[in-house]
mmCIF file of C-alpha atoms and ligand atoms in Angstrom:
data_model
loop_
_atom_site.group_PDB
_atom_site.id
_atom_site.type_symbol
_atom_site.label_atom_id
_atom_site.label_comp_id
_atom_site.label_asym_id
_atom_site.label_seq_id
_atom_site.Cartn_x
_atom_site.Cartn_y
_atom_site.Cartn_z
ATOM 1 C CA MET E 549 -96.172 -85.798 109.066
ATOM 2 C CA LYS E 550 -92.841 -86.726 107.459
ATOM 3 C CA THR E 551 -93.753 -88.642 104.311
ATOM 4 C CA VAL E 552 -91.866 -90.590 101.665
ATOM 5 C CA ILE E 553 -93.606 -91.360 98.373
ATOM 6 C CA ILE E 554 -92.254 -94.128 96.188
ATOM 7 C CA HIS E 555 -93.773 -94.055 92.727
ATOM 8 C CA GLY E 556 -93.522 -97.240 90.664
ATOM 9 C CA GLN E 557 -93.415 -95.124 87.512
ATOM 10 C CA ASN E 558 -91.540 -92.105 86.246
ATOM 11 C CA HIS E 559 -94.568 -90.302 84.833
ATOM 12 C CA LYS E 560 -97.121 -88.161 86.643
ATOM 13 C CA GLY E 561 -100.374 -89.937 85.820
ATOM 14 C CA SER E 562 -103.388 -90.970 87.882
ATOM 15 C CA SER E 563 -101.522 -93.046 90.468
ATOM 16 C CA TYR E 564 -99.014 -90.229 90.975
ATOM 17 C CA ASN E 565 -101.731 -87.586 91.332
ATOM 18 C CA ILE E 566 -103.674 -89.591 93.916
ATOM 19 C CA GLY E 567 -100.528 -90.307 95.937
ATOM 20 C CA ARG E 568 -99.519 -86.690 95.790
ATOM 21 C CA ALA E 569 -103.012 -85.441 96.746
ATOM 22 C CA LEU E 570 -102.925 -87.625 99.869
ATOM 23 C CA ALA E 571 -99.416 -86.473 100.778
ATOM 24 C CA ASN E 572 -100.367 -82.816 100.248
ATOM 25 C CA LYS E 573 -103.229 -83.159 102.721
ATOM 26 C CA ILE E 574 -101.161 -84.818 105.404
ATOM 27 C CA ALA E 575 -97.753 -83.180 105.122
ATOM 28 C CA THR E 576 -96.195 -79.827 104.325
ATOM 29 C CA GLU E 577 -94.116 -79.511 101.146
ATOM 30 C CA ASN E 578 -90.794 -79.787 102.980
ATOM 31 C CA GLU E 579 -91.966 -82.902 104.855
ATOM 32 C CA ILE E 580 -92.444 -84.787 101.554
ATOM 33 C CA THR E 581 -89.667 -86.717 99.797
ATOM 34 C CA GLU E 582 -90.476 -88.391 96.501
ATOM 35 C CA PHE E 583 -88.748 -91.161 94.586
ATOM 36 C CA PHE E 584 -89.597 -92.294 91.085
ATOM 37 C CA LEU E 585 -88.849 -95.787 89.799
ATOM 38 C CA PRO E 586 -86.937 -96.574 87.692
ATOM 39 C CA ARG E 587 -85.477 -93.016 87.666
ATOM 40 C CA ASP E 588 -84.038 -93.306 91.192
ATOM 41 C CA LEU E 589 -83.186 -97.028 91.230
ATOM 42 C CA ASN E 590 -82.782 -98.290 87.702
ATOM 43 C CA HIS E 591 -81.694 -101.871 88.375
ATOM 44 C CA PHE E 592 -82.903 -105.424 88.673
ATOM 45 C CA CYS E 593 -81.715 -107.770 91.418
ATOM 46 C CA LEU E 594 -78.829 -109.844 90.021
ATOM 47 C CA GLY E 595 -79.394 -112.720 92.430
ATOM 48 C CA CYS E 596 -75.757 -112.459 93.570
ATOM 49 C CA TYR E 597 -76.711 -112.781 97.281
ATOM 50 C CA LYS E 598 -73.954 -110.296 98.205
ATOM 51 C CA CYS E 599 -76.558 -108.529 100.386
ATOM 52 C CA LEU E 600 -76.764 -111.644 102.541
ATOM 53 C CA GLU E 601 -73.174 -110.957 103.634
ATOM 54 C CA SER E 602 -73.707 -107.225 104.042
ATOM 55 C CA GLU E 603 -76.197 -104.723 102.627
ATOM 56 C CA THR E 604 -73.306 -102.503 101.607
ATOM 57 C CA LYS E 605 -72.098 -105.227 99.225
ATOM 58 C CA CYS E 606 -75.212 -104.957 97.016
ATOM 59 C CA PRO E 607 -73.951 -103.556 93.684
ATOM 60 C CA PHE E 608 -76.746 -100.975 93.900
ATOM 61 C CA TYR E 609 -76.254 -100.083 97.559
ATOM 62 C CA ASP E 610 -75.558 -96.368 97.022
ATOM 63 C CA GLU E 611 -78.881 -95.702 95.255
ATOM 64 C CA LYS E 612 -80.802 -97.995 97.592
ATOM 65 C CA HIS E 613 -79.271 -96.344 100.632
ATOM 66 C CA VAL E 614 -80.631 -92.912 99.642
ATOM 67 C CA ILE E 615 -84.170 -94.325 99.481
ATOM 68 C CA GLU E 616 -83.819 -96.421 102.644
ATOM 69 C CA SER E 617 -82.433 -93.503 104.671
ATOM 70 C CA ALA E 618 -85.463 -91.435 103.675
ATOM 71 C CA ILE E 619 -87.748 -94.329 104.623
ATOM 72 C CA GLU E 620 -86.050 -94.623 108.010
ATOM 73 C CA SER E 621 -86.770 -91.026 108.932
ATOM 74 C CA ALA E 622 -90.367 -90.946 107.613
ATOM 75 C CA GLU E 623 -93.514 -91.565 109.624
ATOM 76 C CA LEU E 624 -95.651 -92.359 106.577
ATOM 77 C CA LEU E 625 -94.732 -94.242 103.394
ATOM 78 C CA ILE E 626 -96.905 -93.903 100.297
ATOM 79 C CA PHE E 627 -96.438 -96.319 97.387
ATOM 80 C CA THR E 628 -98.106 -95.667 94.043
ATOM 81 C CA THR E 629 -98.221 -97.928 91.024
ATOM 82 C CA PRO E 630 -100.278 -98.139 87.869
ATOM 83 C CA THR E 631 -101.831 -101.583 87.434
ATOM 84 C CA TYR E 632 -99.917 -103.248 84.644
ATOM 85 C CA CYS E 633 -101.191 -106.642 83.447
ATOM 86 C CA MET E 634 -103.100 -107.086 86.738
ATOM 87 C CA ARG E 635 -99.954 -106.507 88.836
ATOM 88 C CA ALA E 636 -97.699 -103.766 90.206
ATOM 89 C CA SER E 637 -95.386 -102.122 87.683
ATOM 90 C CA ALA E 638 -92.100 -103.864 86.853
ATOM 91 C CA PRO E 639 -89.957 -101.088 88.405
ATOM 92 C CA MET E 640 -91.940 -101.446 91.656
ATOM 93 C CA LYS E 641 -91.426 -105.217 91.608
ATOM 94 C CA SER E 642 -87.749 -104.657 91.015
ATOM 95 C CA PHE E 643 -87.610 -102.333 94.032
ATOM 96 C CA ILE E 644 -89.283 -105.043 96.138
ATOM 97 C CA ASP E 645 -86.702 -107.618 94.986
ATOM 98 C CA LEU E 646 -83.856 -105.240 95.775
ATOM 99 C CA THR E 647 -85.047 -104.884 99.375
ATOM 100 C CA PHE E 648 -85.633 -108.557 100.125
ATOM 101 C CA ILE E 649 -82.999 -108.551 102.828
ATOM 102 C CA ASN E 650 -85.380 -106.371 104.924
ATOM 103 C CA TRP E 651 -87.939 -109.172 105.048
ATOM 104 C CA MET E 652 -88.590 -110.839 108.400
ATOM 105 C CA PRO E 653 -86.958 -114.161 107.369
ATOM 106 C CA HIS E 654 -83.671 -112.242 107.026
ATOM 107 C CA ARG E 655 -82.823 -108.891 108.618
ATOM 108 C CA PRO E 656 -85.946 -106.827 109.324
ATOM 109 C CA LYS E 657 -85.230 -103.245 110.339
ATOM 110 C CA ALA E 658 -86.528 -102.329 113.798
ATOM 111 C CA TYR E 659 -87.762 -98.929 112.599
ATOM 112 C CA MET E 660 -90.201 -100.538 110.124
ATOM 113 C CA PHE E 661 -92.345 -101.740 113.035
ATOM 114 C CA GLN E 662 -93.271 -98.100 113.802
ATOM 115 C CA LYS E 663 -94.306 -96.996 110.299
ATOM 116 C CA LYS E 664 -97.613 -96.285 108.585
ATOM 117 C CA ALA E 665 -97.979 -97.062 104.893
ATOM 118 C CA VAL E 666 -100.511 -96.470 102.137
ATOM 119 C CA VAL E 667 -100.482 -98.353 98.839
ATOM 120 C CA ILE E 668 -102.269 -96.793 95.872
ATOM 121 C CA SER E 669 -103.008 -98.203 92.441
ATOM 122 C CA THR E 670 -105.195 -97.222 89.522
ATOM 123 C CA ALA E 671 -106.351 -99.398 86.645
ATOM 124 C CA ALA E 672 -108.420 -98.658 83.582
ATOM 125 C CA GLY E 673 -110.653 -101.575 84.534
ATOM 126 C CA ALA E 674 -109.557 -104.475 86.721
ATOM 127 C CA GLY E 675 -106.543 -105.597 88.697
ATOM 128 C CA THR E 676 -105.799 -102.945 91.341
ATOM 129 C CA SER E 677 -106.252 -105.402 94.210
ATOM 130 C CA LYS E 678 -103.555 -107.706 92.813
ATOM 131 C CA ALA E 679 -101.214 -104.811 92.037
ATOM 132 C CA ILE E 680 -101.704 -103.512 95.579
ATOM 133 C CA LYS E 681 -101.194 -106.967 97.096
ATOM 134 C CA ASP E 682 -97.745 -107.233 95.452
ATOM 135 C CA ILE E 683 -96.702 -104.245 97.559
ATOM 136 C CA THR E 684 -98.643 -104.878 100.780
ATOM 137 C CA THR E 685 -97.147 -108.386 101.004
ATOM 138 C CA CYS E 686 -93.686 -106.855 100.904
ATOM 139 C CA LEU E 687 -94.547 -104.193 103.490
ATOM 140 C CA PHE E 688 -96.040 -106.791 105.813
ATOM 141 C CA TYR E 689 -92.816 -108.826 105.657
ATOM 142 C CA TRP E 690 -90.796 -105.652 106.253
ATOM 143 C CA GLY E 691 -92.727 -105.498 109.549
ATOM 144 C CA ILE E 692 -94.884 -102.429 108.833
ATOM 145 C CA PRO E 693 -97.869 -102.741 111.189
ATOM 146 C CA TYR E 694 -100.296 -100.231 109.651
ATOM 147 C CA ILE E 695 -100.992 -100.610 105.931
ATOM 148 C CA LYS E 696 -103.930 -98.965 104.153
ATOM 149 C CA THR E 697 -104.834 -99.226 100.483
ATOM 150 C CA LEU E 698 -106.600 -97.173 97.830
ATOM 151 C CA GLY E 699 -107.459 -98.841 94.520
ATOM 152 C CA PHE E 700 -109.430 -97.140 91.779
ATOM 153 C CA SER E 701 -110.803 -98.397 88.513
ATOM 154 C CA ILE E 702 -110.785 -95.113 86.620
ATOM 155 C CA GLN E 703 -112.018 -96.102 83.138
ATOM 156 C CA ALA E 704 -109.343 -93.849 81.676
ATOM 157 C CA MET E 705 -105.774 -93.854 80.464
ATOM 158 C CA SER E 706 -104.773 -90.567 82.064
ATOM 159 C CA TRP E 707 -105.569 -88.317 85.025
ATOM 160 C CA GLN E 708 -107.062 -85.685 82.712
ATOM 161 C CA GLU E 709 -109.539 -88.185 81.237
ATOM 162 C CA ILE E 710 -111.065 -89.212 84.567
ATOM 163 C CA SER E 711 -114.685 -88.062 84.922
ATOM 164 C CA ALA E 712 -115.583 -85.325 87.418
ATOM 165 C CA SER E 713 -117.798 -87.675 89.429
ATOM 166 C CA LYS E 714 -115.004 -90.263 89.680
ATOM 167 C CA LYS E 715 -112.568 -87.571 90.802
ATOM 168 C CA GLN E 716 -115.048 -86.545 93.505
ATOM 169 C CA LYS E 717 -115.179 -90.140 94.772
ATOM 170 C CA ILE E 718 -111.368 -90.283 94.785
ATOM 171 C CA GLU E 719 -111.208 -86.996 96.709
ATOM 172 C CA LYS E 720 -113.676 -88.333 99.299
ATOM 173 C CA ALA E 721 -111.666 -91.526 99.785
ATOM 174 C CA ILE E 722 -108.464 -89.501 100.220
ATOM 175 C CA ASP E 723 -110.109 -87.258 102.844
ATOM 176 C CA LYS E 724 -111.420 -90.268 104.775
ATOM 177 C CA LEU E 725 -108.021 -91.966 104.780
ATOM 178 C CA CYS E 726 -106.280 -88.733 105.700
ATOM 179 C CA ASN E 727 -108.453 -88.410 108.825
ATOM 180 C CA GLU E 728 -107.705 -92.022 109.795
ATOM 181 C CA LEU E 729 -103.972 -91.528 109.333
ATOM 182 C CA LYS E 730 -103.947 -88.406 111.501
ATOM 183 C CA LYS E 731 -105.681 -90.260 114.345
ATOM 184 C CA VAL E 732 -103.073 -93.045 114.536
ATOM 185 C CA LYS E 733 -100.125 -91.758 116.536
ATOM 186 C CA LYS E 734 -98.293 -95.026 117.223
ATOM 187 C CA PRO E 735 -99.433 -97.963 115.065
ATOM 188 C CA LYS E 736 -100.169 -101.144 116.989
ATOM 189 C CA VAL E 737 -98.291 -104.253 115.888
ATOM 190 C CA GLY E 738 -100.863 -106.967 115.244
ATOM 191 C CA PHE E 739 -100.990 -110.656 116.068
ATOM 192 C CA ARG E 740 -100.043 -111.796 112.539
ATOM 193 C CA THR E 741 -96.861 -109.712 112.462
ATOM 194 C CA LYS E 742 -95.878 -110.922 115.936
ATOM 195 C CA PHE E 743 -96.601 -114.521 114.946
ATOM 196 C CA ILE E 744 -94.449 -114.365 111.788
ATOM 197 C CA PHE E 745 -91.697 -112.508 113.658
ATOM 198 C CA ASN E 746 -91.605 -115.216 116.332
ATOM 199 C CA LEU E 747 -91.632 -117.977 113.718
ATOM 200 C CA MET E 748 -88.674 -116.368 111.926
ATOM 201 C CA ARG E 749 -86.957 -115.853 115.267
ATOM 202 C CA MET E 750 -87.129 -119.625 115.866
ATOM 203 C CA ASN E 751 -85.636 -120.274 112.408
ATOM 204 C CA VAL E 752 -82.774 -117.823 112.772
ATOM 205 C CA ASN E 753 -81.957 -118.696 116.388
ATOM 206 C CA ASN E 754 -79.626 -121.448 115.254
ATOM 207 C CA LYS E 755 -75.882 -121.241 115.908
ATOM 208 C CA GLU E 756 -75.200 -123.506 112.919
ATOM 209 C CA LEU E 757 -76.039 -120.503 110.696
ATOM 210 C CA ILE E 758 -72.838 -118.786 111.850
ATOM 211 C CA SER E 759 -70.776 -120.904 109.472
ATOM 212 C CA THR E 760 -73.158 -120.403 106.518
ATOM 213 C CA PRO E 761 -73.954 -117.471 104.150
ATOM 214 C CA LEU E 762 -76.798 -116.649 106.577
ATOM 215 C CA ALA E 763 -74.392 -115.703 109.390
ATOM 216 C CA SER E 764 -75.263 -111.991 109.090
ATOM 217 C CA ASP E 765 -78.924 -112.828 109.632
ATOM 218 C CA TYR E 766 -78.039 -114.643 112.860
ATOM 219 C CA TRP E 767 -75.893 -111.757 114.153
ATOM 220 C CA HIS E 768 -78.532 -109.174 113.172
ATOM 221 C CA TRP E 769 -81.143 -110.870 115.385
ATOM 222 C CA HIS E 770 -78.566 -111.521 118.096
ATOM 223 C CA ASN E 771 -77.255 -107.948 118.158
ATOM 224 C CA ASN E 772 -80.784 -106.510 118.281
ATOM 225 C CA GLY E 773 -81.455 -108.627 121.368
ATOM 226 C CA TRP E 774 -84.356 -110.386 119.611
ATOM 227 C CA PHE E 775 -83.189 -113.840 120.751
ATOM 228 C CA ASP E 776 -83.718 -112.471 124.272
ATOM 229 C CA LYS E 777 -86.717 -110.465 125.465
ATOM 230 C CA LYS E 778 -86.286 -107.428 123.174
ATOM 231 C CA ARG E 779 -88.791 -106.906 120.363
ATOM 232 C CA PRO E 780 -88.774 -104.239 117.609
ATOM 233 C CA TRP E 781 -92.245 -102.993 118.620
ATOM 234 C CA LEU E 782 -91.524 -102.536 122.334
HETATM 235 C C1 FMN W 649 -98.502 -101.996 80.182
HETATM 236 C C2 FMN W 649 -99.884 -101.668 80.646
HETATM 237 C C3 FMN W 649 -100.629 -102.659 81.255
HETATM 238 C C4 FMN W 649 -101.905 -102.369 81.737
HETATM 239 N N1 FMN W 649 -102.618 -103.351 82.364
HETATM 240 C C5 FMN W 649 -103.845 -103.082 82.834
HETATM 241 C C6 FMN W 649 -104.586 -104.095 83.517
HETATM 242 O O1 FMN W 649 -104.149 -105.213 83.727
HETATM 243 N N2 FMN W 649 -105.835 -103.788 83.940
HETATM 244 C C7 FMN W 649 -106.393 -102.549 83.715
HETATM 245 O O2 FMN W 649 -107.524 -102.342 84.098
HETATM 246 N N3 FMN W 649 -105.685 -101.551 83.139
HETATM 247 C C8 FMN W 649 -104.414 -101.789 82.701
HETATM 248 N N4 FMN W 649 -103.695 -100.781 82.114
HETATM 249 C C9 FMN W 649 -104.208 -99.403 82.173
HETATM 250 C C10 FMN W 649 -103.630 -98.655 83.408
HETATM 251 O O3 FMN W 649 -103.650 -99.466 84.549
HETATM 252 C C11 FMN W 649 -104.447 -97.407 83.751
HETATM 253 O O4 FMN W 649 -104.529 -96.533 82.661
HETATM 254 C C12 FMN W 649 -103.830 -96.703 84.958
HETATM 255 O O5 FMN W 649 -104.775 -95.803 85.492
HETATM 256 C C13 FMN W 649 -102.565 -95.973 84.602
HETATM 257 O O6 FMN W 649 -102.080 -95.317 85.754
HETATM 258 P P1 FMN W 649 -101.087 -94.083 85.665
HETATM 259 O O7 FMN W 649 -101.873 -92.941 85.058
HETATM 260 O O8 FMN W 649 -100.679 -93.821 87.049
HETATM 261 O O9 FMN W 649 -99.969 -94.511 84.777
HETATM 262 C C14 FMN W 649 -102.443 -101.049 81.609
HETATM 263 C C15 FMN W 649 -101.680 -100.070 80.985
HETATM 264 C C16 FMN W 649 -100.409 -100.356 80.508
HETATM 265 C C17 FMN W 649 -99.600 -99.266 79.849
#
């Protein structure tokens, strides 16, 4: 299964190792592409709104494009992040900001509605659910219909320090998820995604937008045929 892993950290700690263990079970080595943040996208969104005109006008388009092209051709996306101060890591948040144009209120990409995603976070104690939610919210608004999560409180600061019994539990959870992922051939787009898509469709289906900075959003929906009967999941 072609897999892209986006790590919200440069180092190879617990979150990395769990993400990698899942990928290794589900994909061959040459089916896996990995990105590390901030190594592969070392920027914050400037709030310039150039992307509203055209994605290619983002000052960081070249680096973003490499990651987005890999995402486009993957079947499975894996996101890993350590829990930092009860949230996703700052580089992961920055990545989310830099892709906001892909959100359903703007210009969702049709291919996202076919993807599977897994979000993984580890914490020493508490906070994985909030760190994971930062990412799953983004993926939902990208249109990804199948999102699974793995959060572990590891009572450790490194992968090496994790107890053998905890590692066994992690291994079991990875195996279970791996079996689920293999069973799902074409993820089903759920009611909530369809509802939000249709709500956004009503907002964007407004010819007055053509003379505003949101013109590209209007034309994106128009050119995809989404103001007519076409839908990205059909
Ligand atoms: C800046 C920073 C903030 C952290 N915040 C939390 C936290 O809010 N809750 C928690 O349980 N652990 C916290 N930790 C511990 C890490 O989440 C934990 O060690 C995690 O497993 C690290 O994952 P990694 O090995 O993938 O880097 C924090 C660690 C750092 C360095």
